[in-house]
Coordinates of C-alpha atoms in Angstrom, one line a residue:
Chain A
M1 CA 245.8 226.4 27.6
H2 CA 247.1 224.3 30.4
T3 CA 250.3 223.3 31.0
E4 CA 250.9 221.8 34.0
Q5 CA 250.6 218.6 33.8
A6 CA 248.0 216.3 36.2
T7 CA 247.9 213.1 37.0
K8 CA 244.1 211.9 37.0
T9 CA 243.5 208.4 39.2
I10 CA 240.9 206.7 36.7
F11 CA 241.0 203.6 38.2
Q12 CA 241.6 202.2 42.1
R13 CA 240.2 200.1 45.3
P14 CA 237.1 201.3 46.4
E15 CA 237.0 202.2 49.9
S16 CA 235.2 199.4 50.8
L17 CA 237.1 196.5 49.6
S18 CA 240.5 195.4 52.7
E19 CA 243.5 194.9 50.8
T20 CA 243.1 191.4 52.4
V21 CA 243.9 188.8 48.9
T22 CA 240.6 186.6 48.6
H23 CA 240.6 182.7 48.9
Y24 CA 238.7 182.3 46.0
C25 CA 239.6 180.1 43.6
P26 CA 240.4 181.3 39.7
G27 CA 237.3 182.2 37.7
C28 CA 235.1 182.4 40.6
T29 CA 233.1 185.9 40.0
H30 CA 232.7 186.8 44.0
G31 CA 235.5 189.0 43.7
I32 CA 234.1 190.5 41.0
I33 CA 230.3 191.0 42.4
H34 CA 232.2 191.8 45.8
R35 CA 233.7 194.9 44.3
L36 CA 230.5 196.2 42.6
V37 CA 229.0 196.1 45.8
A38 CA 232.0 197.7 46.9
E39 CA 231.6 200.2 44.1
S40 CA 228.2 201.0 45.5
L41 CA 228.5 201.6 48.4
D42 CA 231.5 204.0 48.4
E43 CA 229.7 205.5 45.5
L44 CA 225.9 206.0 47.4
G45 CA 228.1 207.4 50.7
L46 CA 227.1 204.6 53.1
R47 CA 230.6 202.7 53.6
E48 CA 231.1 204.1 57.1
Q49 CA 226.6 203.2 58.2
A50 CA 226.9 199.9 56.3
V51 CA 226.0 196.3 58.3
G52 CA 227.0 193.2 56.0
V53 CA 226.2 189.7 56.7
A54 CA 227.9 187.1 56.0
P55 CA 226.5 183.9 55.0
V56 CA 227.7 179.9 55.2
G57 CA 229.4 178.9 52.6
C58 CA 232.9 180.3 50.3
S59 CA 231.9 184.2 50.9
V60 CA 231.2 183.3 54.7
L61 CA 234.9 185.3 54.9
I62 CA 233.3 187.8 52.5
Y63 CA 235.0 190.2 56.0
N64 CA 238.4 189.7 55.7
Y65 CA 237.6 191.2 52.1
F66 CA 234.9 194.6 53.1
N67 CA 235.9 197.5 54.8
T68 CA 232.9 197.8 56.7
D69 CA 231.2 196.3 59.6
F70 CA 229.7 192.7 59.2
L71 CA 228.2 190.4 61.3
E72 CA 227.6 186.3 60.6
A73 CA 225.5 184.6 60.0
P74 CA 224.3 180.9 61.7
H75 CA 223.6 179.2 57.5
G76 CA 220.7 180.9 55.8
R77 CA 219.9 182.9 58.7
A78 CA 221.5 186.0 57.3
P79 CA 217.8 187.9 56.6
A80 CA 217.0 187.4 60.4
L81 CA 220.1 189.3 61.8
A82 CA 219.3 191.6 59.0
T83 CA 215.5 191.7 60.2
G84 CA 216.8 192.0 63.6
F85 CA 219.7 195.0 62.9
K86 CA 217.4 196.5 60.4
R87 CA 214.5 197.3 62.9
I88 CA 216.0 198.7 65.3
R89 CA 218.9 200.7 63.2
P90 CA 216.5 202.1 60.1
D91 CA 219.7 204.4 59.6
M92 CA 222.0 202.5 58.9
T93 CA 222.8 200.3 56.2
V94 CA 222.1 196.5 56.2
F95 CA 222.8 193.6 53.2
T96 CA 223.1 190.3 53.1
Y97 CA 225.0 188.6 50.8
Q98 CA 224.0 184.7 50.4
G99 CA 224.4 182.0 48.0
D100 CA 222.0 179.4 46.5
G101 CA 222.5 177.2 49.4
D102 CA 222.2 179.0 51.4
L103 CA 219.2 181.4 50.5
A104 CA 217.4 179.3 48.7
S105 CA 217.3 175.7 50.9
I106 CA 218.1 175.7 54.4
G107 CA 217.1 179.5 54.2
M108 CA 213.9 179.2 52.2
G109 CA 211.6 180.7 55.2
E110 CA 213.9 183.8 56.2
I111 CA 214.5 184.5 52.4
V112 CA 210.5 184.3 52.0
H113 CA 209.8 186.0 54.7
A114 CA 212.0 189.0 55.1
A115 CA 210.6 190.0 51.8
N116 CA 207.1 189.4 52.4
R117 CA 207.5 191.6 55.0
G118 CA 209.2 194.2 53.0
E119 CA 212.0 194.7 55.3
K120 CA 213.8 197.7 53.8
I121 CA 217.7 195.5 53.6
T122 CA 219.7 194.7 50.4
V123 CA 219.9 190.9 49.6
I124 CA 222.7 190.2 46.9
F125 CA 222.4 186.5 46.1
V126 CA 225.2 184.8 44.4
N127 CA 223.8 181.4 41.8
N128 CA 226.4 179.5 41.0
A129 CA 223.9 176.7 40.8
I130 CA 226.2 174.0 43.4
Y131 CA 227.3 174.5 46.1
G132 CA 230.9 175.8 46.5
M133 CA 232.3 175.3 49.6
T134 CA 231.8 172.1 50.8
G135 CA 233.6 170.5 47.3
G136 CA 229.9 170.8 44.7
Q137 CA 227.3 169.1 46.1
M138 CA 223.4 169.5 44.4
A139 CA 221.7 172.9 45.1
P140 CA 218.4 173.6 45.0
T141 CA 219.7 175.7 42.0
T142 CA 221.4 173.1 40.1
L143 CA 220.0 172.5 36.4
E144 CA 218.6 169.0 35.1
G145 CA 221.0 166.3 34.5
Q146 CA 223.8 168.6 36.1
I147 CA 226.4 166.2 37.7
T148 CA 227.3 166.9 41.4
T149 CA 228.8 165.0 44.0
T150 CA 225.5 164.2 45.2
C151 CA 224.0 163.7 42.2
P152 CA 226.5 162.2 40.0
H153 CA 224.3 160.9 37.4
G154 CA 223.1 164.3 36.9
R155 CA 220.6 166.2 38.5
D156 CA 217.4 163.8 39.0
T157 CA 214.2 165.7 38.7
T158 CA 211.4 163.1 39.1
Q159 CA 213.2 162.8 41.9
T160 CA 215.0 167.1 43.7
G161 CA 212.3 168.7 41.6
Q162 CA 213.4 171.3 39.6
P163 CA 215.5 173.8 39.9
I164 CA 214.4 176.3 42.0
R165 CA 213.6 180.4 40.3
V166 CA 214.2 183.0 43.4
A167 CA 214.1 186.0 41.9
E168 CA 210.2 184.9 40.3
L169 CA 209.2 182.8 43.0
L170 CA 210.0 186.0 45.1
S171 CA 208.3 188.4 42.8
T172 CA 204.8 186.3 43.2
L173 CA 204.9 188.0 47.1
A174 CA 202.6 191.3 46.9
T175 CA 205.0 193.0 49.2
P176 CA 206.7 196.2 46.9
A177 CA 210.4 195.5 46.2
Y178 CA 213.2 196.2 43.4
I179 CA 213.9 192.5 42.2
E180 CA 216.3 191.9 39.2
R181 CA 218.9 188.7 38.4
V182 CA 222.1 190.0 36.2
S183 CA 225.3 187.6 35.2
V184 CA 229.3 189.0 35.6
H185 CA 230.2 186.8 33.0
S186 CA 231.0 189.5 30.5
P187 CA 232.1 193.4 30.6
M188 CA 229.1 193.9 29.5
H189 CA 226.9 191.5 31.7
I190 CA 228.8 193.9 34.6
I191 CA 228.5 197.2 33.9
H192 CA 225.0 196.0 33.8
A193 CA 225.4 194.1 36.9
K194 CA 226.5 197.1 38.6
K195 CA 224.0 199.2 37.8
A196 CA 221.0 196.7 40.1
I197 CA 223.0 196.6 42.5
R198 CA 224.0 199.9 43.0
Q199 CA 220.0 200.8 42.5
A200 CA 219.2 198.2 45.1
F201 CA 221.4 199.8 47.6
T202 CA 219.7 203.6 46.8
Y203 CA 216.1 201.6 46.9
Q204 CA 217.3 200.7 50.9
K205 CA 219.5 204.2 51.7
D206 CA 215.7 206.5 49.8
S207 CA 213.6 203.5 52.7
V208 CA 211.9 202.6 50.2
C209 CA 211.6 198.7 49.8
F210 CA 212.7 195.3 50.2
S211 CA 215.9 195.0 47.3
L212 CA 217.3 191.9 45.6
V213 CA 220.0 191.3 42.4
E214 CA 220.7 187.9 41.5
V215 CA 223.4 187.0 40.1
L216 CA 224.8 184.1 38.4
S217 CA 228.1 183.1 38.7
T218 CA 230.5 180.3 38.1
C219 CA 232.5 177.4 40.2
P220 CA 234.7 176.6 37.6
T221 CA 236.2 174.5 40.3
N222 CA 233.4 172.5 40.9
W223 CA 231.8 172.0 37.8
G224 CA 235.0 170.7 36.7
I225 CA 235.9 172.7 33.6
T226 CA 238.0 176.1 33.6
P227 CA 237.3 179.4 34.1
T228 CA 237.1 180.3 30.4
E229 CA 234.7 176.7 29.7
A230 CA 233.4 178.1 33.1
T231 CA 232.0 181.9 31.1
K232 CA 230.5 179.4 28.4
W233 CA 228.9 176.9 30.2
L234 CA 227.2 179.8 32.2
E235 CA 225.5 181.2 28.6
E236 CA 225.0 178.0 27.6
N237 CA 223.0 176.8 30.0
M238 CA 221.8 178.9 32.7
F239 CA 220.1 181.8 31.1
G240 CA 217.4 179.6 29.4
Y241 CA 216.3 178.6 32.7
Y242 CA 217.7 182.0 34.7
P243 CA 216.8 184.6 32.4
L244 CA 218.3 187.7 33.1
K245 CA 215.2 190.0 34.4
R246 CA 214.9 192.5 36.0
F247 CA 211.3 191.1 37.8
K248 CA 210.0 194.0 40.0
Q249 CA 209.8 197.3 40.9
P250 CA 208.3 199.8 43.0
M251 CA 206.0 202.1 41.9
T252 CA 208.1 205.3 42.8
E253 CA 206.9 208.8 41.9
E254 CA 208.5 209.0 39.2
G255 CA 206.7 205.4 38.1
A256 CA 208.9 203.6 37.2
Chain L
M1 CA 205.4 202.6 93.2
A2 CA 202.0 200.8 94.5
K3 CA 201.2 197.2 94.1
I4 CA 199.4 196.1 91.0
L5 CA 197.8 192.9 90.1
M6 CA 199.0 191.1 86.8
K7 CA 199.4 188.3 84.9
G8 CA 203.3 186.8 84.8
N9 CA 203.2 186.9 80.9
E10 CA 202.0 190.4 81.1
A11 CA 204.3 191.5 83.9
I12 CA 207.7 190.4 82.3
G13 CA 206.8 192.4 79.3
E14 CA 206.0 195.9 81.2
A15 CA 209.7 195.0 83.3
A16 CA 211.5 194.5 79.9
I17 CA 209.8 197.6 79.1
R18 CA 211.2 199.6 81.9
A19 CA 214.8 198.0 82.2
G20 CA 214.5 199.7 78.9
A21 CA 214.5 196.5 76.5
T22 CA 212.3 198.1 73.6
N23 CA 213.0 195.3 71.3
Y24 CA 211.0 192.5 71.1
F25 CA 210.8 189.9 69.0
C26 CA 208.7 186.8 68.8
Y27 CA 206.4 184.1 67.4
P28 CA 203.5 183.0 70.0
I29 CA 203.3 179.3 71.8
T30 CA 201.0 178.0 74.4
P31 CA 201.8 179.2 78.3
Q32 CA 203.4 182.6 77.2
T33 CA 201.8 184.2 74.5
E34 CA 200.2 187.0 76.6
V35 CA 203.5 188.5 76.2
A36 CA 203.7 189.2 72.8
E37 CA 200.0 190.3 72.8
Y38 CA 200.4 192.7 75.5
L39 CA 204.1 193.4 73.7
A40 CA 202.0 194.3 70.7
R41 CA 200.1 196.8 72.6
R42 CA 202.4 198.6 74.8
M43 CA 206.1 198.7 72.7
P44 CA 204.5 201.4 69.8
E45 CA 203.5 203.4 73.3
V46 CA 207.0 203.9 74.5
G47 CA 209.0 203.6 70.1
G48 CA 209.7 200.2 70.5
V49 CA 210.3 197.5 67.7
F50 CA 208.0 194.5 68.3
L51 CA 208.8 192.1 65.3
Q52 CA 206.0 188.6 64.9
A53 CA 208.6 186.4 62.9
E54 CA 207.9 183.3 60.8
S55 CA 209.3 181.1 63.3
E56 CA 211.8 180.5 66.8
V57 CA 214.4 179.5 64.4
A58 CA 213.4 183.2 62.4
V59 CA 212.9 184.7 66.3
G60 CA 216.5 183.6 67.5
N61 CA 218.4 184.8 64.6
M62 CA 216.8 188.5 64.5
L63 CA 217.9 188.6 68.5
F64 CA 221.0 187.7 67.1
G65 CA 220.8 190.7 64.8
A66 CA 219.3 192.8 67.0
A67 CA 221.6 192.4 69.6
A68 CA 224.4 193.1 67.6
T69 CA 223.6 197.4 67.1
G70 CA 224.7 196.9 71.4
R71 CA 220.9 198.1 72.2
R72 CA 219.3 196.0 75.4
V73 CA 216.4 193.2 73.7
F74 CA 215.3 189.9 74.1
T75 CA 212.3 188.0 73.5
T76 CA 210.3 185.2 75.1
S77 CA 208.8 181.3 74.3
S78 CA 207.9 178.0 76.0
S79 CA 209.4 175.3 75.3
P80 CA 209.1 174.3 71.6
G81 CA 210.2 176.9 71.1
I82 CA 213.1 177.4 72.7
S83 CA 214.3 174.1 71.1
L84 CA 214.4 175.7 67.8
M85 CA 216.3 178.9 69.7
Q86 CA 219.3 176.9 70.5
E87 CA 220.5 176.9 66.8
A88 CA 220.8 181.2 67.1
I89 CA 221.7 181.0 71.3
S90 CA 224.8 179.2 70.4
Y91 CA 226.2 181.1 67.9
I92 CA 224.9 184.2 69.8
A93 CA 227.0 182.9 73.0
G94 CA 229.8 182.0 70.4
A95 CA 229.5 185.6 69.3
Q96 CA 229.6 187.2 73.6
L97 CA 226.7 189.7 72.4
P98 CA 224.2 190.0 75.6
C99 CA 220.6 189.0 76.0
V100 CA 217.7 188.0 77.2
L101 CA 215.3 185.2 76.4
L102 CA 211.9 184.2 78.5
N103 CA 211.1 179.9 78.9
I104 CA 208.0 180.1 80.2
M105 CA 208.0 175.6 80.6
R106 CA 205.2 173.3 79.6
G107 CA 205.7 169.6 79.6
G108 CA 207.3 168.1 77.0
P109 CA 209.1 166.1 75.1
G110 CA 208.7 167.1 71.8
L111 CA 204.8 168.3 71.5
G112 CA 204.1 167.6 75.2
G113 CA 201.7 169.5 76.4
I114 CA 200.4 173.0 77.5
L115 CA 200.7 173.1 81.7
P116 CA 203.6 173.3 83.5
A117 CA 206.5 171.4 83.9
Q118 CA 209.8 172.0 84.7
S119 CA 211.4 169.2 82.3
D120 CA 213.5 171.8 80.2
Y121 CA 216.4 171.9 83.5
F122 CA 218.9 170.3 81.4
Q123 CA 218.5 172.3 78.2
A124 CA 218.9 175.2 80.3
T125 CA 221.7 174.9 81.7
K126 CA 223.8 172.1 80.3
G127 CA 223.8 173.8 77.3
G128 CA 220.9 173.3 74.5
G129 CA 223.1 174.1 71.5
H130 CA 226.7 172.7 70.2
G131 CA 229.7 173.8 71.6
D132 CA 230.7 174.5 75.2
Y133 CA 229.0 177.3 76.5
R134 CA 226.1 178.3 78.6
L135 CA 223.2 180.4 79.7
M136 CA 222.7 182.9 83.2
V137 CA 219.6 180.9 84.0
L138 CA 217.8 182.4 86.0
A139 CA 214.1 181.2 88.5
P140 CA 211.5 183.0 89.3
S141 CA 208.8 181.2 91.8
S142 CA 206.7 184.4 92.2
I143 CA 204.8 187.1 89.9
Q144 CA 207.2 190.1 92.0
E145 CA 210.5 187.5 91.5
A146 CA 209.8 186.7 87.6
V147 CA 209.8 190.8 87.5
D148 CA 213.0 191.5 89.4
L149 CA 215.0 189.1 88.1
T150 CA 213.7 189.9 84.6
M151 CA 214.8 193.7 85.5
D152 CA 218.2 192.3 86.5
A153 CA 218.2 189.9 83.7
F154 CA 219.5 192.6 81.1
P155 CA 222.9 194.2 82.9
L156 CA 223.5 191.2 83.6
A157 CA 223.6 190.1 80.1
E158 CA 225.8 193.1 79.2
K159 CA 228.2 192.7 82.0
Y160 CA 229.1 189.4 80.7
R161 CA 227.5 190.0 77.0
N162 CA 226.5 186.7 77.3
P163 CA 222.6 184.7 77.4
V164 CA 220.3 185.4 79.9
M165 CA 217.6 182.9 80.2
I166 CA 215.0 183.0 83.0
I167 CA 212.9 179.6 83.0
G168 CA 209.7 179.9 84.7
D169 CA 207.2 177.3 84.4
G170 CA 203.7 177.6 83.0
M171 CA 201.8 178.5 86.5
I172 CA 204.7 181.6 86.8
G173 CA 203.6 182.5 83.0
Q174 CA 199.9 182.4 84.0
M175 CA 198.7 183.2 87.5
M176 CA 198.1 186.4 88.3
E177 CA 199.7 188.4 91.6
P178 CA 200.1 191.5 92.5
V179 CA 203.5 193.1 91.9
E180 CA 205.4 196.2 92.5
F181 CA 207.6 197.8 89.6
P182 CA 211.0 199.4 91.2
D183 CA 210.7 203.5 90.9
E184 CA 214.4 203.6 90.2
V185 CA 215.5 201.5 87.1
D186 CA 219.1 200.7 85.1
K187 CA 217.9 201.4 81.9
G188 CA 221.2 200.8 80.5
D189 CA 223.1 203.4 77.5
P190 CA 223.9 201.7 74.5
A191 CA 226.7 204.3 74.4
T192 CA 228.4 202.2 76.9
N193 CA 228.2 199.1 73.9
E194 CA 230.7 200.9 71.6
G195 CA 232.9 199.2 72.5
W196 CA 231.7 196.5 70.5
A197 CA 228.3 196.4 68.7
A198 CA 228.3 197.3 65.1
T199 CA 227.8 201.1 64.4
G200 CA 229.2 201.5 61.7
A201 CA 233.4 201.9 60.7
R202 CA 233.4 205.3 60.8
D203 CA 236.3 206.9 62.5
R204 CA 237.1 202.9 63.7
K205 CA 238.3 199.8 61.7
P206 CA 235.6 197.7 60.7
R207 CA 235.1 195.1 63.2
V208 CA 233.3 191.9 62.7
I209 CA 230.8 189.8 65.1
K210 CA 231.3 186.4 64.3
S211 CA 232.1 182.4 66.0
L212 CA 233.4 181.4 63.5
Y213 CA 237.3 180.6 64.5
L214 CA 238.6 178.3 61.7
D215 CA 242.6 178.3 63.5
P216 CA 241.8 176.0 66.2
Y217 CA 244.7 177.6 68.1
K218 CA 242.5 180.9 68.5
L219 CA 239.0 178.6 68.5
E220 CA 240.2 177.2 72.1
E221 CA 241.1 180.6 73.1
N222 CA 237.4 181.8 72.5
S223 CA 236.8 179.2 73.8
Y224 CA 238.7 179.8 76.9
V225 CA 237.4 183.1 77.2
L226 CA 233.4 182.6 77.4
H227 CA 234.8 179.4 80.4
E228 CA 236.8 182.8 82.3
K229 CA 232.8 184.5 82.0
Y230 CA 231.4 180.9 83.8
E231 CA 233.3 181.2 86.5
Q232 CA 233.1 185.3 86.8
M233 CA 229.4 184.3 87.2
K234 CA 230.7 181.3 89.7
Q235 CA 232.2 183.9 92.1
H236 CA 229.7 186.8 91.9
E237 CA 226.4 186.3 91.0
V238 CA 225.0 182.7 92.6
R239 CA 221.9 183.7 94.5
Y240 CA 219.9 181.1 96.2
E241 CA 217.3 181.2 98.9
R242 CA 217.3 179.4 102.2
Y243 CA 213.7 178.6 104.3
K244 CA 213.6 177.7 107.5
I245 CA 217.4 175.8 107.2
S246 CA 218.2 175.2 110.8
A247 CA 219.3 172.2 113.3
K248 CA 216.7 171.3 113.9
N249 CA 215.5 169.7 110.7
D250 CA 214.5 166.6 109.8
L251 CA 214.8 166.7 105.9
L252 CA 216.3 169.3 103.5
I253 CA 214.3 170.1 100.5
V254 CA 216.0 171.2 97.1
S255 CA 213.7 172.7 94.8
Y256 CA 213.3 175.7 92.0
G257 CA 210.7 177.5 90.6
T258 CA 206.9 176.7 91.7
M259 CA 207.9 173.7 92.9
A260 CA 209.7 175.2 95.9
R261 CA 206.9 177.7 96.8
I262 CA 204.5 174.6 96.9
C263 CA 207.3 173.1 98.7
Q264 CA 206.7 176.7 101.8
T265 CA 203.4 175.6 101.7
A266 CA 203.8 172.2 102.5
I267 CA 206.8 173.1 104.7
D268 CA 205.0 175.6 106.7
E269 CA 201.8 172.9 107.5
L270 CA 204.5 170.3 108.9
E271 CA 205.5 172.6 111.2
Q272 CA 202.1 173.1 112.7
E273 CA 202.9 169.1 113.3
G274 CA 206.6 169.8 114.7
V275 CA 208.1 168.1 111.7
S276 CA 211.3 170.7 110.7
V277 CA 212.2 171.0 107.5
G278 CA 213.9 173.1 105.3
L279 CA 213.9 174.4 102.1
F280 CA 217.5 175.2 99.8
R281 CA 215.9 177.2 96.4
P282 CA 218.7 177.8 94.1
I283 CA 217.3 181.4 92.4
T284 CA 220.3 181.3 89.6
L285 CA 220.5 177.6 87.4
F286 CA 223.6 178.2 86.1
P287 CA 225.8 179.0 88.0
Y288 CA 224.3 177.1 90.1
P289 CA 224.4 177.5 94.5
E290 CA 227.4 174.7 94.7
K291 CA 229.5 175.0 97.7
E292 CA 226.3 177.4 99.2
L293 CA 224.9 173.9 99.1
R294 CA 227.5 171.8 100.1
K295 CA 227.8 174.3 103.3
E296 CA 224.1 173.9 104.2
I297 CA 223.7 169.7 103.8
E298 CA 226.8 169.3 106.2
A299 CA 226.8 171.4 108.6
R300 CA 223.3 170.7 109.6
N301 CA 222.5 167.1 111.3
V302 CA 220.5 166.7 108.2
K303 CA 219.9 163.1 107.8
N304 CA 217.9 162.8 103.7
V305 CA 217.9 165.5 101.3
L306 CA 215.6 166.0 99.1
V307 CA 215.4 166.9 95.7
V308 CA 211.7 167.7 94.7
E309 CA 210.5 168.9 90.7
M310 CA 208.4 169.2 88.7
S311 CA 210.5 166.7 86.2
C312 CA 210.8 163.4 86.6
G313 CA 214.6 164.6 87.8
Q314 CA 216.5 167.3 86.1
M315 CA 218.1 169.0 89.1
L316 CA 218.5 166.4 90.5
E317 CA 222.2 165.5 89.5
D318 CA 222.8 169.0 89.8
V319 CA 222.2 168.6 93.5
E320 CA 224.2 164.5 93.4
R321 CA 227.2 166.1 91.6
V322 CA 227.4 169.0 95.1
V323 CA 225.8 165.8 97.9
Q324 CA 228.5 163.2 96.6
G325 CA 227.3 160.6 98.6
V326 CA 228.1 162.9 101.8
K327 CA 224.1 162.5 102.9
P328 CA 221.2 160.0 100.7
V329 CA 219.6 162.0 98.2
T330 CA 215.9 161.3 97.2
F331 CA 213.3 162.5 94.8
F332 CA 210.0 163.2 94.4
G333 CA 208.3 164.5 91.0
R334 CA 205.5 165.0 88.7
T335 CA 206.1 165.5 85.1
G336 CA 204.0 165.9 82.1
G337 CA 202.0 168.8 83.2
I338 CA 201.3 167.4 86.8
V339 CA 202.0 170.1 89.6
P340 CA 201.9 168.0 93.1
S341 CA 199.8 169.5 95.8
P342 CA 201.5 170.8 99.2
E343 CA 199.9 167.5 100.2
E344 CA 201.0 165.8 98.1
A345 CA 204.6 167.1 99.1
K346 CA 203.6 166.9 102.5
E347 CA 203.2 163.2 102.2
Q348 CA 206.6 162.4 100.2
I349 CA 208.2 164.4 102.9
K350 CA 206.5 162.0 106.1
N351 CA 207.5 158.9 103.7
M352 CA 211.6 160.4 104.2
I353 CA 211.5 161.2 107.5
K354 CA 209.1 158.4 109.1
K355 CA 210.6 155.2 106.7
P356 CA 214.3 154.9 108.6
T357 CA 213.2 154.2 111.8
R358 CA 209.9 152.4 111.5
A359 CA 210.0 148.6 111.3
K360 CA 210.3 147.0 108.1
K361 CA 206.3 146.0 108.0
A362 CA 204.5 148.9 109.1
S363 CA 206.6 150.8 106.7
K364 CA 205.6 148.2 103.2
A365 CA 201.9 148.9 105.2
T366 CA 201.9 152.7 104.4
A367 CA 204.1 152.3 101.3
K368 CA 201.0 150.4 100.4
K369 CA 197.9 152.4 101.9
Q370 CA 199.4 155.3 100.3
A371 CA 199.9 153.8 97.4
A372 CA 196.2 153.2 97.1
K373 CA 195.6 156.8 98.8
K374 CA 197.2 157.9 95.3
K375 CA 195.6 156.1 93.0
S376 CA 192.5 157.1 94.7
S377 CA 192.7 160.7 94.4
K378 CA 194.9 160.9 90.9
R379 CA 191.2 159.0 89.3
Q380 CA 189.2 162.6 92.3
R381 CA 191.7 164.4 89.7
K382 CA 190.5 162.9 86.5
D383 CA 186.7 162.5 87.2
A384 CA 187.2 166.3 88.0

């Protein structure tokens, strides 16, 4: 029988996160996604060998919130930086963290070719269907009819084309990869997203393949609604067009 | 080591490997593609990284990421490709990373042509990308010098943590010459770059390699740090060659790269004819040999300064800046991929020397004659 009153820490800040308070708006899910990445790095013992590549966009200051080395890329070029770094240091863990304007618009060339070369990097792709930092302009992922400052009457797909589904598009490449779309708008979804992000880093750790996790995210500020409404909006509007799914995974020894 | 006959592009690739730069990113473009082809074969032999990217935009940014490892990295391209790399070059300079780029220049603007030109002087020496930054720019005039400068470029890039660009024209890339690779070469040591490279936050604080400073005071501070490096380069890294410069000179030519070499031939031939011409050849285009050129112009009894380039006159502006009206500066150039012959250069030099001493009428007549001659020689070239 135990008589001592032992205390046990059951929840704390991951070592991979710094103590800096983030600049993100209330209701933005970047903080949650940062935490999931940091937890995964901690759990897999990768923090000391990790190098992140920051995008241009709301999360450009991500390096202030992480306790790992970071590079800051030009807009959209993070996968190219990550490629250059990882090719020389395959022993290190290299990840990019990119928004939808960064990855799916200006950086489309870089992400497609990095994925197609099968670079052993991990891409965290945050899709909130809008440009955040510049104040709510139309993104390639903006939904049909969605109002932004550069499509004030709603996105007209006859002029701008249909929103780009990045996970589906990259899954058409023949090169083996791990590609999954998740969401972080509810605790249940956060738990699943964590598994996917951890899996992505595991594939990199084992030098298996390119990995990308698309994370559906909210932007209450630029969507012009409250955080609670944003969560509901995401589920009602984004799920139909951006289904949560594991699109691609490499053939492993277990045959998974 | 014995001399071997090599094409410029291949010799430069080999020089980079011997200088420890075993990390190479590229995209094919004429007239420098042989560097990529040579290294595609050579890099695996030395356990290096060879990667053909999807675009020069990606190449520049791969170079950026690669440079952050603290290893020696480089790329090669030609004019339109170098334009596409300007984004990354600006970021690399801002983030203070070393790397080496080779521009085997071809005619421009736009898609231009594929023949030798020197029309990227402004782009290389005056910025190229956005922001307050400079590249160190080295201009070889022979394959041997291209080899030597390539080997020097890496330690220079590391010394200043700044991109170094080697600019040669298509002639330097395509021509074959005997070259000798030195036995002892500085191959670099990644351990010496531990203080700034991204190596993982092990037993130290996390390190961020970046160019963003939202606080204007911090950004100004960073710009001054860069500026101070350029001032240091001006003090310590200026290189140039003086060729047959003497008190007897009737004329001083300022020319670089392949064009300077052609001028040397013209000068040698003119010497036989009793005409004395000196050549000042900048090897570093940035830092520009300002004081050194100024000294030559002030000290010598030179009536005229002639700038010769394979462009419409780009380095000309630097020479004018240095001369500051002390002597008349004139210009001769061909562009678009035309490489002037030594005869054409000689003709220009003779004109310059004769013009001030001749009667107006006579000089006009000669000019007419020469214009006719020029036309016929052009036609001949076309026919050939």
